[in-house]
mmCIF file with all atom_site columns, C-alpha atoms in Angstrom:
data_model
loop_
_atom_site.group_PDB
_atom_site.id
_atom_site.type_symbol
_atom_site.label_atom_id
_atom_site.label_alt_id
_atom_site.label_comp_id
_atom_site.label_asym_id
_atom_site.label_entity_id
_atom_site.label_seq_id
_atom_site.pdbx_PDB_ins_code
_atom_site.Cartn_x
_atom_site.Cartn_y
_atom_site.Cartn_z
_atom_site.occupancy
_atom_site.B_iso_or_equiv
_atom_site.pdbx_formal_charge
_atom_site.auth_seq_id
_atom_site.auth_comp_id
_atom_site.auth_asym_id
_atom_site.auth_atom_id
_atom_site.pdbx_PDB_model_num
ATOM 1   C CA . MET A 1 1   ? 37.395  18.791  2.791   1.00 0.00 ? 182 MET A CA 1
ATOM 2   C CA . SER A 1 2   ? 37.290  15.873  4.863   1.00 0.00 ? 183 SER A CA 1
ATOM 3   C CA . SER A 1 3   ? 34.793  17.170  7.371   1.00 0.00 ? 184 SER A CA 1
ATOM 4   C CA . PHE A 1 4   ? 32.681  18.092  4.198   1.00 0.00 ? 185 PHE A CA 1
ATOM 5   C CA . LEU A 1 5   ? 33.094  14.358  3.069   1.00 0.00 ? 186 LEU A CA 1
ATOM 6   C CA . PHE A 1 6   ? 32.435  13.388  7.041   1.00 0.00 ? 187 PHE A CA 1
ATOM 7   C CA . ILE A 1 7   ? 29.190  14.863  7.072   1.00 0.00 ? 188 ILE A CA 1
ATOM 8   C CA . PHE A 1 8   ? 27.921  13.977  3.342   1.00 0.00 ? 189 PHE A CA 1
ATOM 9   C CA . ALA A 1 9   ? 28.642  10.241  4.428   1.00 0.00 ? 190 ALA A CA 1
ATOM 10  C CA . ILE A 1 10  ? 26.527  11.087  7.770   1.00 0.00 ? 191 ILE A CA 1
ATOM 11  C CA . ILE A 1 11  ? 23.583  12.246  5.822   1.00 0.00 ? 192 ILE A CA 1
ATOM 12  C CA . MET A 1 12  ? 23.791  9.340   3.210   1.00 0.00 ? 193 MET A CA 1
ATOM 13  C CA . PHE A 1 13  ? 23.803  6.724   6.012   1.00 0.00 ? 194 PHE A CA 1
ATOM 14  C CA . GLY A 1 14  ? 20.978  8.507   7.540   1.00 0.00 ? 195 GLY A CA 1
ATOM 15  C CA . ALA A 1 15  ? 19.203  8.741   4.474   1.00 0.00 ? 196 ALA A CA 1
ATOM 16  C CA . GLY A 1 16  ? 19.707  5.129   3.905   1.00 0.00 ? 197 GLY A CA 1
ATOM 17  C CA . LEU A 1 17  ? 18.517  3.858   7.471   1.00 0.00 ? 198 LEU A CA 1
ATOM 18  C CA . TYR A 1 18  ? 15.627  5.985   6.984   1.00 0.00 ? 199 TYR A CA 1
ATOM 19  C CA . PHE A 1 19  ? 14.727  4.342   3.618   1.00 0.00 ? 200 PHE A CA 1
ATOM 20  C CA . ALA A 1 20  ? 15.688  0.976   5.066   1.00 0.00 ? 201 ALA A CA 1
ATOM 21  C CA . PHE A 1 21  ? 14.327  0.519   8.059   1.00 0.00 ? 202 PHE A CA 1
ATOM 22  C CA . PHE A 1 22  ? 12.768  3.662   10.099  1.00 0.00 ? 203 PHE A CA 1
ATOM 23  C CA . ARG A 1 23  ? 10.242  4.257   7.390   1.00 0.00 ? 204 ARG A CA 1
ATOM 24  C CA . TRP A 1 24  ? 8.876   0.595   7.521   1.00 0.00 ? 205 TRP A CA 1
ATOM 25  C CA . VAL A 1 25  ? 8.641   1.293   11.697  1.00 0.00 ? 206 VAL A CA 1
ATOM 26  C CA . LEU A 1 26  ? 6.499   4.247   11.007  1.00 0.00 ? 207 LEU A CA 1
ATOM 27  C CA . ARG A 1 27  ? 4.120   2.355   8.829   1.00 0.00 ? 208 ARG A CA 1
ATOM 28  C CA . TYR A 1 28  ? 3.846   -0.388  11.062  1.00 0.00 ? 209 TYR A CA 1
ATOM 29  C CA . PHE A 1 29  ? 2.514   2.491   13.601  1.00 0.00 ? 210 PHE A CA 1
ATOM 30  C CA . ASP A 1 30  ? 0.175   4.020   11.168  1.00 0.00 ? 211 ASP A CA 1
ATOM 31  C CA . LEU A 1 31  ? -0.840  0.354   10.270  1.00 0.00 ? 212 LEU A CA 1
ATOM 32  C CA . LYS A 1 32  ? -1.329  -0.458  14.052  1.00 0.00 ? 213 LYS A CA 1
ATOM 33  C CA . ASN A 1 33  ? -3.610  2.346   14.304  1.00 0.00 ? 214 ASN A CA 1
ATOM 34  C CA . ASP A 1 34  ? -5.726  1.734   11.420  1.00 0.00 ? 215 ASP A CA 1
ATOM 35  C CA . TYR A 1 35  ? -8.672  -0.432  11.013  1.00 0.00 ? 216 TYR A CA 1
ATOM 36  C CA . TYR A 1 36  ? -10.830 -1.190  7.669   1.00 0.00 ? 217 TYR A CA 1
ATOM 37  C CA . LEU A 1 37  ? -14.468 -1.634  7.188   1.00 0.00 ? 218 LEU A CA 1
ATOM 38  C CA . ILE A 1 38  ? -16.519 -3.342  4.072   1.00 0.00 ? 219 ILE A CA 1
ATOM 39  C CA . THR A 1 39  ? -20.116 -2.070  3.759   1.00 0.00 ? 220 THR A CA 1
ATOM 40  C CA . ASN A 1 40  ? -22.251 -2.541  1.075   1.00 0.00 ? 221 ASN A CA 1
ATOM 41  C CA . GLN A 1 41  ? -21.840 0.622   -0.025  1.00 0.00 ? 222 GLN A CA 1
ATOM 42  C CA . ARG A 1 42  ? -17.893 1.538   0.088   1.00 0.00 ? 223 ARG A CA 1
ATOM 43  C CA . ILE A 1 43  ? -14.814 0.475   1.527   1.00 0.00 ? 224 ILE A CA 1
ATOM 44  C CA . ILE A 1 44  ? -13.574 2.551   4.893   1.00 0.00 ? 225 ILE A CA 1
ATOM 45  C CA . ILE A 1 45  ? -9.811  2.921   6.185   1.00 0.00 ? 226 ILE A CA 1
ATOM 46  C CA . ALA A 1 46  ? -10.343 4.431   9.530   1.00 0.00 ? 227 ALA A CA 1
ATOM 47  C CA . GLU A 1 47  ? -8.300  5.654   12.878  1.00 0.00 ? 228 GLU A CA 1
ATOM 48  C CA . LYS A 1 48  ? -8.731  3.303   15.598  1.00 0.00 ? 229 LYS A CA 1
ATOM 49  C CA . SER A 1 49  ? -8.280  5.697   18.436  1.00 0.00 ? 230 SER A CA 1
ATOM 50  C CA . SER A 1 50  ? -10.308 9.027   16.769  1.00 0.00 ? 231 SER A CA 1
ATOM 51  C CA . LYS A 1 51  ? -12.870 6.565   14.810  1.00 0.00 ? 232 LYS A CA 1
ATOM 52  C CA . ASP A 1 52  ? -12.385 9.355   11.992  1.00 0.00 ? 233 ASP A CA 1
ATOM 53  C CA . ILE A 1 53  ? -12.545 8.144   8.660   1.00 0.00 ? 234 ILE A CA 1
ATOM 54  C CA . TRP A 1 54  ? -9.281  8.464   6.621   1.00 0.00 ? 235 TRP A CA 1
ATOM 55  C CA . LYS A 1 55  ? -9.900  7.729   3.129   1.00 0.00 ? 236 LYS A CA 1
ATOM 56  C CA . TYR A 1 56  ? -13.062 5.612   1.702   1.00 0.00 ? 237 TYR A CA 1
ATOM 57  C CA . LYS A 1 57  ? -14.255 4.240   -1.934  1.00 0.00 ? 238 LYS A CA 1
ATOM 58  C CA . LYS A 1 58  ? -17.759 3.756   -3.037  1.00 0.00 ? 239 LYS A CA 1
ATOM 59  C CA . LEU A 1 59  ? -18.083 0.123   -4.223  1.00 0.00 ? 240 LEU A CA 1
ATOM 60  C CA . GLU A 1 60  ? -19.128 1.102   -8.149  1.00 0.00 ? 241 GLU A CA 1
ATOM 61  C CA . GLU A 1 61  ? -15.938 2.854   -8.317  1.00 0.00 ? 242 GLU A CA 1
ATOM 62  C CA . ILE A 1 62  ? -13.985 -0.296  -7.982  1.00 0.00 ? 243 ILE A CA 1
ATOM 63  C CA . ASP A 1 63  ? -13.079 -2.033  -11.033 1.00 0.00 ? 244 ASP A CA 1
ATOM 64  C CA . GLN A 1 64  ? -11.029 -5.111  -9.488  1.00 0.00 ? 245 GLN A CA 1
ATOM 65  C CA . VAL A 1 65  ? -9.696  -5.980  -6.434  1.00 0.00 ? 246 VAL A CA 1
ATOM 66  C CA . ASN A 1 66  ? -6.233  -7.518  -6.246  1.00 0.00 ? 247 ASN A CA 1
ATOM 67  C CA . ILE A 1 67  ? -5.409  -9.525  -3.346  1.00 0.00 ? 248 ILE A CA 1
ATOM 68  C CA . GLU A 1 68  ? -1.055  -10.453 -2.665  1.00 0.00 ? 249 GLU A CA 1
ATOM 69  C CA . LEU A 1 69  ? -1.078  -13.057 -0.484  1.00 0.00 ? 250 LEU A CA 1
ATOM 70  C CA . ASN A 1 70  ? 1.085   -15.882 0.831   1.00 0.00 ? 251 ASN A CA 1
ATOM 71  C CA . ASN A 1 71  ? 0.402   -19.575 1.574   1.00 0.00 ? 252 ASN A CA 1
ATOM 72  C CA . ARG A 1 72  ? -0.873  -18.417 5.300   1.00 0.00 ? 253 ARG A CA 1
ATOM 73  C CA . PHE A 1 73  ? -3.661  -16.352 3.725   1.00 0.00 ? 254 PHE A CA 1
ATOM 74  C CA . PHE A 1 74  ? -1.731  -13.144 4.851   1.00 0.00 ? 255 PHE A CA 1
ATOM 75  C CA . GLY A 1 75  ? -1.052  -10.422 2.661   1.00 0.00 ? 256 GLY A CA 1
ATOM 76  C CA . ASN A 1 76  ? -2.656  -7.040  1.245   1.00 0.00 ? 257 ASN A CA 1
ATOM 77  C CA . ILE A 1 77  ? -5.859  -6.072  -0.481  1.00 0.00 ? 258 ILE A CA 1
ATOM 78  C CA . ILE A 1 78  ? -5.708  -3.590  -3.225  1.00 0.00 ? 259 ILE A CA 1
ATOM 79  C CA . PHE A 1 79  ? -8.699  -1.857  -4.729  1.00 0.00 ? 260 PHE A CA 1
ATOM 80  C CA . GLY A 1 80  ? -8.194  -0.975  -8.114  1.00 0.00 ? 261 GLY A CA 1
ATOM 81  C CA . GLU A 1 81  ? -5.354  -1.774  -10.219 1.00 0.00 ? 262 GLU A CA 1
ATOM 82  C CA . PRO A 1 82  ? -1.912  -2.046  -8.294  1.00 0.00 ? 263 PRO A CA 1
ATOM 83  C CA . GLU A 1 83  ? 0.753   0.569   -8.803  1.00 0.00 ? 264 GLU A CA 1
ATOM 84  C CA . ASN A 1 84  ? 3.586   -0.417  -11.345 1.00 0.00 ? 265 ASN A CA 1
ATOM 85  C CA . ILE A 1 85  ? 6.801   0.242   -10.259 1.00 0.00 ? 266 ILE A CA 1
ATOM 86  C CA . PHE A 1 86  ? 8.365   0.828   -13.669 1.00 0.00 ? 267 PHE A CA 1
ATOM 87  C CA . GLY A 1 87  ? 5.490   3.005   -14.238 1.00 0.00 ? 268 GLY A CA 1
ATOM 88  C CA . LYS A 1 88  ? 4.375   4.508   -17.436 1.00 0.00 ? 269 LYS A CA 1
ATOM 89  C CA . ASN A 1 89  ? 6.016   6.447   -20.559 1.00 0.00 ? 270 ASN A CA 1
ATOM 90  C CA . ASP A 1 90  ? 4.361   9.449   -18.909 1.00 0.00 ? 271 ASP A CA 1
ATOM 91  C CA . GLU A 1 91  ? 5.895   9.212   -15.764 1.00 0.00 ? 272 GLU A CA 1
ATOM 92  C CA . PRO A 1 92  ? 7.635   12.448  -14.021 1.00 0.00 ? 273 PRO A CA 1
ATOM 93  C CA . PHE A 1 93  ? 10.680  10.393  -13.719 1.00 0.00 ? 274 PHE A CA 1
ATOM 94  C CA . SER A 1 94  ? 11.604  8.792   -16.667 1.00 0.00 ? 275 SER A CA 1
ATOM 95  C CA . LEU A 1 95  ? 14.887  6.727   -17.866 1.00 0.00 ? 276 LEU A CA 1
ATOM 96  C CA . PHE A 1 96  ? 16.146  7.979   -21.272 1.00 0.00 ? 277 PHE A CA 1
ATOM 97  C CA . LYS A 1 97  ? 12.465  8.770   -22.408 1.00 0.00 ? 278 LYS A CA 1
ATOM 98  C CA . ARG A 1 98  ? 11.169  5.478   -22.090 1.00 0.00 ? 279 ARG A CA 1
ATOM 99  C CA . ARG A 1 99  ? 9.276   4.105   -18.885 1.00 0.00 ? 280 ARG A CA 1
ATOM 100 C CA . GLY A 1 100 ? 9.179   5.742   -15.917 1.00 0.00 ? 281 GLY A CA 1
ATOM 101 C CA . ILE A 1 101 ? 9.807   5.104   -12.221 1.00 0.00 ? 282 ILE A CA 1
ATOM 102 C CA . ASN A 1 102 ? 6.817   5.024   -10.161 1.00 0.00 ? 283 ASN A CA 1
ATOM 103 C CA . PHE A 1 103 ? 7.376   6.085   -6.047  1.00 0.00 ? 284 PHE A CA 1
ATOM 104 C CA . ASP A 1 104 ? 3.332   6.396   -5.473  1.00 0.00 ? 285 ASP A CA 1
ATOM 105 C CA . GLU A 1 105 ? 1.810   3.763   -3.335  1.00 0.00 ? 286 GLU A CA 1
ATOM 106 C CA . ASP A 1 106 ? -1.301  2.296   -4.169  1.00 0.00 ? 287 ASP A CA 1
ATOM 107 C CA . LYS A 1 107 ? -4.065  4.601   -2.769  1.00 0.00 ? 288 LYS A CA 1
ATOM 108 C CA . TYR A 1 108 ? -6.813  2.030   -1.445  1.00 0.00 ? 289 TYR A CA 1
ATOM 109 C CA . VAL A 1 109 ? -5.406  -0.723  0.212   1.00 0.00 ? 290 VAL A CA 1
ATOM 110 C CA . PHE A 1 110 ? -5.934  -2.528  3.049   1.00 0.00 ? 291 PHE A CA 1
ATOM 111 C CA . LEU A 1 111 ? -2.166  -3.470  4.426   1.00 0.00 ? 292 LEU A CA 1
ATOM 112 C CA . SER A 1 112 ? -1.095  -6.482  6.448   1.00 0.00 ? 293 SER A CA 1
ATOM 113 C CA . VAL A 1 113 ? -4.667  -8.253  6.461   1.00 0.00 ? 294 VAL A CA 1
ATOM 114 C CA . GLU A 1 114 ? -4.964  -11.718 8.233   1.00 0.00 ? 295 GLU A CA 1
ATOM 115 C CA . HIS A 1 115 ? -7.471  -14.713 6.927   1.00 0.00 ? 296 HIS A CA 1
ATOM 116 C CA . ILE A 1 116 ? -7.880  -13.048 3.386   1.00 0.00 ? 297 ILE A CA 1
ATOM 117 C CA . ASP A 1 117 ? -9.414  -16.428 2.659   1.00 0.00 ? 298 ASP A CA 1
ATOM 118 C CA . GLU A 1 118 ? -12.737 -15.480 4.250   1.00 0.00 ? 299 GLU A CA 1
ATOM 119 C CA . ILE A 1 119 ? -12.656 -12.009 2.940   1.00 0.00 ? 300 ILE A CA 1
ATOM 120 C CA . ILE A 1 120 ? -12.361 -13.213 -0.999  1.00 0.00 ? 301 ILE A CA 1
ATOM 121 C CA . PRO A 1 121 ? -15.916 -14.347 -0.953  1.00 0.00 ? 302 PRO A CA 1
ATOM 122 C CA . LEU A 1 122 ? -17.302 -11.226 0.660   1.00 0.00 ? 303 LEU A CA 1
ATOM 123 C CA . PHE A 1 123 ? -15.841 -9.508  -2.543  1.00 0.00 ? 304 PHE A CA 1
ATOM 124 C CA . GLU A 1 124 ? -17.253 -11.833 -4.925  1.00 0.00 ? 305 GLU A CA 1
ATOM 125 C CA . GLU A 1 125 ? -20.819 -11.425 -3.305  1.00 0.00 ? 306 GLU A CA 1
ATOM 126 C CA . LEU A 1 126 ? -20.499 -8.001  -3.985  1.00 0.00 ? 307 LEU A CA 1
ATOM 127 C CA . GLY A 1 127 ? -19.732 -8.652  -7.507  1.00 0.00 ? 308 GLY A CA 1
ATOM 128 C CA . LEU A 1 128 ? -16.251 -7.315  -7.503  1.00 0.00 ? 309 LEU A CA 1
ATOM 129 C CA . LYS A 1 129 ? -13.766 -9.085  -10.045 1.00 0.00 ? 310 LYS A CA 1
ATOM 130 C CA . VAL A 1 130 ? -10.703 -10.651 -7.820  1.00 0.00 ? 311 VAL A CA 1
ATOM 131 C CA . ASN A 1 131 ? -7.485  -11.288 -9.104  1.00 0.00 ? 312 ASN A CA 1
ATOM 132 C CA . LYS A 1 132 ? -5.304  -13.423 -6.348  1.00 0.00 ? 313 LYS A CA 1
ATOM 133 C CA . THR A 1 133 ? -1.514  -13.221 -6.598  1.00 0.00 ? 314 THR A CA 1
ATOM 134 C CA . PHE A 1 134 ? 0.358   -15.688 -4.493  1.00 0.00 ? 315 PHE A CA 1
ATOM 135 C CA . TYR A 1 135 ? 4.166   -14.858 -2.933  1.00 0.00 ? 316 TYR A CA 1
#
């Protein structure tokens, strides 16, 4: 019985370590290998080494641009409505048939962007509604 508890504790420790640390390390390497493009027709997320386009979205499909930034103009650019952690009432995982919990990440997002203040006028010139949030 004690060996079962020891194995269970090791598994839980490994899962906690993954969610607390390793997941962000993997995310860092993904971000380091990506680059972002903005054209007059679409936004593009591509891989630096192979030049493959991972995702893109046409500008006419974007109703709003949400920008989360700090006082040094470093942060994230989310195209569309940001995902809410508490989700909606129809989320697959819900608490007491009320609000759900949303584990999805934003699909079209430029993560860890520097000098966002230089990019905001570009979105405004393209006719996109820009919402800024400082953290």
